[in-house]
Coordinates of C-alpha atoms and ligand atoms in Angstrom, one line a residue:
M1 CA 0.0 0.0 0.0
S2 CA 1.5 3.3 -1.0
R3 CA 0.6 6.5 0.7
W4 CA 2.4 9.8 0.2
L5 CA 2.6 12.8 2.4
L6 CA 2.6 15.9 0.2
T7 CA 4.0 19.0 1.9
G8 CA 2.8 22.2 0.3
G9 CA -0.1 20.4 -1.3
A10 CA -2.5 23.3 -0.9
G11 CA -0.3 25.5 -3.1
Y12 CA -0.2 26.2 -6.8
I13 CA 2.1 23.5 -7.8
G14 CA 1.2 21.3 -4.9
S15 CA -2.5 21.1 -5.8
H16 CA -1.5 19.9 -9.3
V17 CA 0.8 17.3 -7.9
L18 CA -1.9 16.2 -5.5
R19 CA -4.3 15.7 -8.4
E20 CA -1.8 13.7 -10.5
L21 CA -0.7 11.5 -7.6
R22 CA -4.3 10.6 -6.9
N23 CA -4.9 10.0 -10.6
S24 CA -2.1 7.5 -10.5
G25 CA -3.9 5.6 -7.8
R26 CA -1.9 6.7 -4.8
D27 CA -3.3 7.8 -1.5
V28 CA -2.2 11.3 -0.4
V29 CA -2.1 13.2 2.8
V30 CA -1.4 17.0 2.6
L31 CA 0.7 18.9 5.1
D32 CA 0.5 22.6 4.6
D33 CA 0.7 25.7 6.9
L34 CA -1.6 27.6 4.5
S35 CA 0.8 30.6 4.5
T36 CA 0.4 30.8 0.7
G37 CA -1.8 27.8 0.0
Y38 CA -5.6 27.5 0.1
A39 CA -7.5 24.8 2.0
T40 CA -10.1 24.9 -0.7
R41 CA -7.5 23.4 -3.1
V42 CA -7.4 20.2 -1.1
P43 CA -10.4 18.0 -2.2
D44 CA -12.8 16.3 0.2
G45 CA -11.5 12.9 1.2
V46 CA -7.8 14.1 1.3
P47 CA -6.6 14.6 4.9
L48 CA -5.1 18.1 5.4
V49 CA -2.7 18.5 8.3
E50 CA -2.4 22.2 8.9
A51 CA 1.1 22.5 10.3
T52 CA 4.6 24.0 9.6
L53 CA 7.5 21.6 9.1
S54 CA 9.1 23.0 12.3
D55 CA 6.3 21.4 14.3
R56 CA 8.1 18.1 14.7
T57 CA 5.3 16.5 16.7
A58 CA 2.7 17.3 14.0
V59 CA 5.0 16.1 11.1
T60 CA 5.9 12.9 12.9
R61 CA 2.2 12.2 13.8
A62 CA 1.2 12.8 10.2
L63 CA 3.8 10.3 9.0
T64 CA 2.7 7.6 11.6
D65 CA -1.0 8.2 11.8
Y66 CA -1.4 7.8 8.1
N67 CA 1.2 5.0 7.6
V68 CA 3.0 7.2 5.1
T69 CA 5.4 5.3 2.8
G70 CA 6.9 8.3 1.0
V71 CA 7.1 12.1 1.0
V72 CA 6.8 14.6 -1.9
H73 CA 8.3 17.7 -0.4
L74 CA 7.2 21.0 -1.9
A75 CA 6.6 23.3 1.0
A76 CA 9.0 26.2 0.8
K77 CA 9.4 29.9 0.0
K78 CA 10.1 30.4 -3.7
A79 CA 10.6 34.0 -4.8
V80 CA 14.1 34.7 -6.0
G81 CA 13.9 38.4 -5.5
E82 CA 12.5 38.2 -2.0
S83 CA 15.2 35.8 -1.1
V84 CA 17.8 38.4 -1.8
E85 CA 16.0 40.9 0.5
V86 CA 15.4 38.5 3.4
P87 CA 18.0 35.7 3.0
M88 CA 17.8 34.4 6.6
Y89 CA 14.1 34.0 6.3
Y90 CA 14.7 31.8 3.3
Y91 CA 17.4 29.8 5.0
R92 CA 15.2 29.3 8.0
E93 CA 12.1 28.3 6.1
N94 CA 13.7 26.2 3.3
V95 CA 16.7 24.7 5.0
D96 CA 15.3 24.2 8.5
G97 CA 12.2 22.8 6.8
V98 CA 13.8 20.1 4.9
L99 CA 16.1 19.2 7.8
A100 CA 13.2 18.8 10.2
L101 CA 11.3 16.7 7.6
L102 CA 14.3 14.4 7.0
E103 CA 14.7 13.9 10.8
A104 CA 11.1 13.1 11.3
M105 CA 11.2 10.6 8.3
N106 CA 14.3 9.0 9.8
D107 CA 12.7 8.7 13.3
V108 CA 9.7 6.8 11.9
G109 CA 11.5 5.0 9.0
V110 CA 9.9 6.5 5.9
K111 CA 12.0 5.3 2.9
N112 CA 11.1 7.5 -0.1
I113 CA 11.4 11.2 -0.8
V114 CA 10.8 13.3 -3.9
Y115 CA 12.3 16.7 -3.3
S116 CA 11.3 19.9 -5.1
S117 CA 14.4 21.7 -6.3
S118 CA 14.9 24.4 -8.9
A119 CA 16.9 25.4 -12.0
A120 CA 18.0 28.3 -9.7
V121 CA 20.7 25.9 -8.4
Y122 CA 22.6 26.4 -11.7
G123 CA 22.9 30.2 -11.3
E124 CA 24.3 31.7 -14.4
P125 CA 25.2 28.7 -16.6
S126 CA 27.9 29.2 -19.2
A127 CA 26.2 27.0 -21.8
G128 CA 22.6 27.8 -22.9
E129 CA 21.2 24.4 -22.3
V130 CA 22.0 22.9 -18.9
A131 CA 22.3 19.2 -18.1
E132 CA 22.2 17.9 -14.5
T133 CA 26.0 17.5 -14.6
A134 CA 26.5 21.2 -15.0
G135 CA 28.1 23.1 -12.2
T136 CA 25.7 24.3 -9.4
V137 CA 26.6 27.9 -8.5
P138 CA 23.4 29.5 -7.4
T139 CA 23.2 33.3 -7.6
S140 CA 20.4 33.8 -5.1
P141 CA 19.7 32.7 -1.5
Y142 CA 16.7 30.9 -2.9
G143 CA 18.9 28.8 -5.2
E144 CA 21.3 28.2 -2.4
T145 CA 18.6 26.9 -0.1
K146 CA 17.3 24.5 -2.8
L147 CA 20.8 23.2 -3.4
I148 CA 21.4 22.7 0.3
G149 CA 18.2 20.8 0.4
E150 CA 19.4 18.5 -2.3
W151 CA 22.6 17.9 -0.4
A152 CA 20.7 17.2 2.8
V153 CA 18.5 14.6 1.1
R154 CA 21.6 12.9 -0.5
A155 CA 23.4 12.9 2.8
A156 CA 20.5 11.4 4.7
A157 CA 20.4 8.6 2.0
A158 CA 24.1 8.0 2.3
A159 CA 23.8 7.7 6.1
Q160 CA 21.0 5.2 5.6
R161 CA 23.2 3.1 3.3
I162 CA 25.9 2.9 6.0
V163 CA 23.5 1.4 8.5
G164 CA 22.0 -0.9 5.8
G165 CA 18.8 1.1 5.6
G166 CA 17.3 2.9 2.6
L167 CA 16.1 6.3 1.5
S168 CA 15.2 6.4 -2.2
N169 CA 15.3 9.9 -3.3
V170 CA 14.8 12.0 -6.3
S171 CA 15.3 15.8 -6.7
L172 CA 13.4 17.5 -9.4
R173 CA 14.9 20.8 -10.7
Y174 CA 12.0 22.8 -12.0
F175 CA 12.4 25.3 -14.7
N176 CA 9.8 28.0 -15.3
V177 CA 6.4 26.7 -14.3
A178 CA 3.3 28.2 -15.8
G179 CA -0.3 27.5 -16.7
A180 CA -3.1 25.7 -14.8
G181 CA -4.7 22.3 -15.0
S182 CA -8.1 23.8 -14.3
D183 CA -9.6 27.2 -13.6
E184 CA -9.6 26.8 -9.8
L185 CA -5.9 25.9 -9.7
G186 CA -4.2 29.0 -11.3
D187 CA -1.0 30.5 -9.8
A188 CA -2.3 33.0 -7.2
S189 CA 1.1 34.3 -6.2
V190 CA 1.4 36.6 -9.3
A191 CA 5.1 36.8 -9.0
N192 CA 6.2 35.4 -12.4
L193 CA 6.2 36.7 -15.9
I194 CA 2.9 35.3 -17.3
P195 CA 0.7 36.2 -14.3
L196 CA 2.4 39.6 -14.0
V197 CA 1.6 40.3 -17.7
L198 CA -2.0 39.2 -17.2
R199 CA -2.3 41.5 -14.2
A200 CA -0.8 44.4 -16.1
V201 CA -3.2 43.8 -19.0
T202 CA -6.3 43.5 -16.8
S203 CA -5.4 46.5 -14.7
G204 CA -4.8 48.8 -17.7
Q205 CA -1.0 48.9 -17.2
R206 CA 1.9 48.2 -19.6
P207 CA 3.7 44.9 -19.0
K208 CA 7.4 45.4 -18.2
I209 CA 10.3 43.8 -20.0
F210 CA 13.3 43.6 -17.6
G211 CA 16.1 44.4 -20.0
D212 CA 16.3 44.2 -23.8
D213 CA 20.0 44.3 -24.2
Y214 CA 20.9 40.7 -23.3
P215 CA 23.0 38.7 -25.7
T216 CA 20.0 36.8 -27.1
P217 CA 18.4 37.2 -30.6
D218 CA 15.8 39.7 -29.5
G219 CA 17.7 41.1 -26.5
T220 CA 15.4 39.7 -23.8
C221 CA 16.0 36.8 -21.5
I222 CA 15.3 33.2 -22.6
R223 CA 13.7 30.7 -20.2
D224 CA 12.3 27.2 -20.5
Y225 CA 8.6 27.3 -19.6
I226 CA 6.9 24.1 -18.5
H227 CA 3.2 23.5 -18.0
V228 CA 2.3 22.8 -14.3
V229 CA 0.4 19.6 -15.3
D230 CA 3.5 18.2 -17.1
L231 CA 5.6 19.1 -14.1
A232 CA 3.1 17.4 -11.7
R233 CA 3.3 14.2 -13.8
A234 CA 7.1 14.2 -13.4
H235 CA 6.5 13.8 -9.6
V236 CA 4.4 10.7 -10.2
A237 CA 7.2 9.3 -12.4
A238 CA 9.7 10.2 -9.6
A239 CA 7.5 8.6 -6.9
E240 CA 7.3 5.4 -9.1
L241 CA 11.1 5.3 -9.4
C242 CA 11.5 5.6 -5.6
E243 CA 9.0 2.8 -5.1
Q244 CA 10.8 0.5 -7.5
D245 CA 14.2 1.2 -5.9
L246 CA 13.9 0.7 -2.2
D247 CA 16.9 -1.6 -2.0
S248 CA 19.6 0.4 -3.8
S249 CA 18.5 3.8 -2.3
R250 CA 19.6 5.7 -5.4
S251 CA 20.0 9.5 -5.3
E252 CA 18.8 11.0 -8.5
V253 CA 18.5 14.5 -9.9
F254 CA 16.4 15.4 -12.9
N255 CA 15.8 18.6 -14.8
V256 CA 12.1 19.2 -15.4
G257 CA 11.7 21.5 -18.4
R258 CA 10.7 21.3 -22.1
G259 CA 14.2 21.7 -23.4
S260 CA 12.9 24.7 -25.5
G261 CA 13.6 28.3 -24.9
S262 CA 11.3 31.3 -25.2
S263 CA 12.3 34.9 -24.8
V264 CA 10.3 37.4 -22.8
R265 CA 9.1 38.9 -26.1
D266 CA 8.0 35.4 -27.4
V267 CA 5.9 35.1 -24.2
L268 CA 4.4 38.5 -24.7
D269 CA 3.5 37.6 -28.3
V270 CA 1.8 34.5 -27.2
V271 CA -0.1 36.4 -24.5
S272 CA -1.2 39.0 -27.1
S273 CA -2.5 36.4 -29.5
V274 CA -4.3 34.4 -26.7
I275 CA -6.1 37.4 -25.3
G276 CA -6.5 39.1 -28.6
E277 CA -5.0 42.5 -27.6
E278 CA -1.8 44.5 -28.4
L279 CA 0.3 44.7 -25.3
N280 CA 2.5 47.8 -25.7
P281 CA 5.2 46.6 -23.3
Q282 CA 7.6 48.9 -21.6
E283 CA 11.3 48.2 -21.6
V284 CA 12.9 48.8 -18.2
D285 CA 16.2 48.1 -16.6
R286 CA 17.5 44.6 -16.1
R287 CA 16.5 42.8 -13.0
P288 CA 19.6 41.9 -10.9
G289 CA 20.5 38.3 -10.9
D290 CA 18.7 37.3 -14.1
P291 CA 20.7 34.9 -16.3
A292 CA 20.4 35.6 -20.0
V293 CA 19.5 32.1 -21.0
L294 CA 18.3 29.2 -18.8
V295 CA 17.0 26.1 -20.8
A296 CA 16.9 22.5 -19.6
N297 CA 18.6 19.6 -21.2
T298 CA 15.8 17.1 -20.7
W299 CA 17.6 14.0 -22.0
K300 CA 18.0 12.3 -18.6
I301 CA 14.4 12.5 -17.4
E302 CA 13.1 11.4 -20.8
Q303 CA 15.5 8.5 -20.9
D304 CA 15.3 7.3 -17.3
L305 CA 11.7 8.0 -16.4
G306 CA 10.1 7.8 -19.9
W307 CA 8.5 11.2 -19.0
R308 CA 7.4 13.5 -21.9
T309 CA 5.7 16.9 -22.0
E310 CA 2.3 17.2 -23.5
F311 CA 1.7 21.0 -23.4
D312 CA 3.3 24.0 -25.1
L313 CA 3.6 27.7 -24.3
T314 CA 0.2 28.5 -25.9
D315 CA -1.4 25.9 -23.6
M316 CA 0.3 27.5 -20.6
V317 CA -0.8 31.0 -21.5
S318 CA -4.4 30.0 -22.5
S319 CA -4.9 28.0 -19.3
A320 CA -3.4 30.8 -17.1
W321 CA -5.7 33.3 -18.9
S322 CA -8.8 31.0 -18.4
A323 CA -7.9 30.7 -14.7
W324 CA -7.3 34.4 -14.3
P325 CA -10.8 35.5 -13.0
H326 CA -10.6 32.8 -10.4
V327 CA -7.1 33.9 -9.3
E328 CA -8.3 37.5 -8.9
R329 CA -11.2 36.3 -6.8
L330 CA -8.9 34.2 -4.6
R331 CA -6.6 37.2 -4.1
G332 CA -9.6 39.3 -3.1
Ligands
UFG401 N1 10.3 39.3 -16.5 C1 10.0 40.5 -17.2 N2 8.9 41.2 -16.7 C2 8.2 40.8 -15.6 C3 8.5 39.6 -15.0 C4 9.6 38.9 -15.4 O1 10.6 40.8 -18.2 O2 7.3 41.6 -15.3 C5 11.4 38.5 -17.0 C6 12.5 38.2 -16.0 O3 13.4 39.2 -16.0 C7 13.0 36.8 -16.6 C8 11.8 36.2 -17.2 O4 10.8 37.2 -17.4 O5 13.9 37.1 -17.6 C9 11.2 35.1 -16.3 O6 11.0 35.7 -15.0 P1 10.2 35.0 -13.8 O7 10.2 35.9 -12.6 O8 8.9 34.6 -14.3 O9 11.0 33.7 -13.5 P2 12.6 33.4 -13.1 O10 13.2 32.9 -14.4 O11 13.2 34.6 -12.5 O12 12.4 32.3 -12.0 C10 11.6 31.2 -12.1 C11 11.0 30.8 -10.7 C12 12.2 30.4 -9.9 C13 12.9 29.3 -10.6 C14 13.3 29.7 -12.0 C15 14.0 28.5 -12.7 O13 10.4 31.9 -10.2 O14 11.6 29.9 -8.7 O15 12.2 30.1 -12.7 O16 14.2 28.8 -14.0 F1 14.0 29.0 -9.9

C-alpha cells in the first residue's frame, strides 16, 4: 500500500501534484501551513494536516497516523527576488524545513522522498542548455537553499546506506512553471512573468520587460517554460522510481523543463495572441541576478523516467488566462 505525504499540497504546484498522484492511484495526505496555500484546493477525502515543518510532533504524527510510505516535499518559499532581500528567512524556512522533515522521516522510517528543487541551483550557466551534470553555482539565497536541500537529502540517504537502511530519493529541478490544470488551480502568487503580464493587462498597465540588451536574438531573457500539469506528472514518475528502488537507495536529480527556450518577447507575443490584444510593453532596466538564458537539457528525465511533456507555451498562457478570473477572486 503506498501513501504519500505531500508537503505544500495546498499551493499552486502542490495542488496539481496532488491531483496527479491521486490519478495515479496513490493515497495522499497533505501537510501545509496555509501561508500561501488554500485549504479549498485540497479536495474532500484528502486529509489536510495544517502545520509547519518545524512542528516536529505534527509532522511525525502525520507520518505515523497515516502510515506514510513516501514524502513529496514542496513546502518552501520560492521568490528569487524576495530571497535576496530577506535571506535568513529563506534559509530558516527552506533549509530548516527540509532538515526537520528528514529527521522526522528518519525517526519513523519513511523510505522515499521526492524533493522539489529548482533550476535556480545552476545560477548563471555558461552554456545555454544545462544538463544535470552542469556546475551548481546559485546566484540567489533561494537557489542556495534549494541546493542545500538536495545535499541534505543525499546525505540522509548516504547515512542510511551505511546502516543498511534505505532512503530512495529524487530531486526535481523545476524550470519556469506556468499554466493551470483547471480554472480553480491558477497561480495565485502573481510573481512570475505570465501572471504579471496578465495582471498588467487586466489593470490597464503596460507589461514590463526587464532588460532588452541581453546577448539573445531579440535582446530579452530566454527561459524554459513548463506546464504545471506536465511538471506534476514528473512527480508521479519520480515517486514510481523511488518505489521500485527501495533496496539500492539511489539518489537521482532530474531537470524538469521542455528543453525549449522562449524569450520574454516570445511570451508577450503568445499572450497577445491568446487574449486578442496588443500589449504595448515597456522596456525597463535589467532585474539583478537574471541569467540571459536558462534552458533545460531534458535527455535524462526522458531516458530514465520515460517522461514526456504534453503541453506547449500556448497551452500554458491560455490555461493561465482562463484561470485568471478565479485567481483574482482568490486574491480578493
Ligand atoms: N520578466 C519580465 N517582466 C516581468 C517579470 C519577469 O521581463 O514583469 C522576465 C524576467 O526578467 C525573466 C523572465 O521574465 O527574464 C522570467 O522571470 P520570472 O520571474 O517569471 O522567473 P525566473 O526565471 O526569474 O524564475 C523562475 C522561478 C524560480 C525558478 C526559476 C527557474 O520563479 O523559482 O524560474 O528557471 F528557480
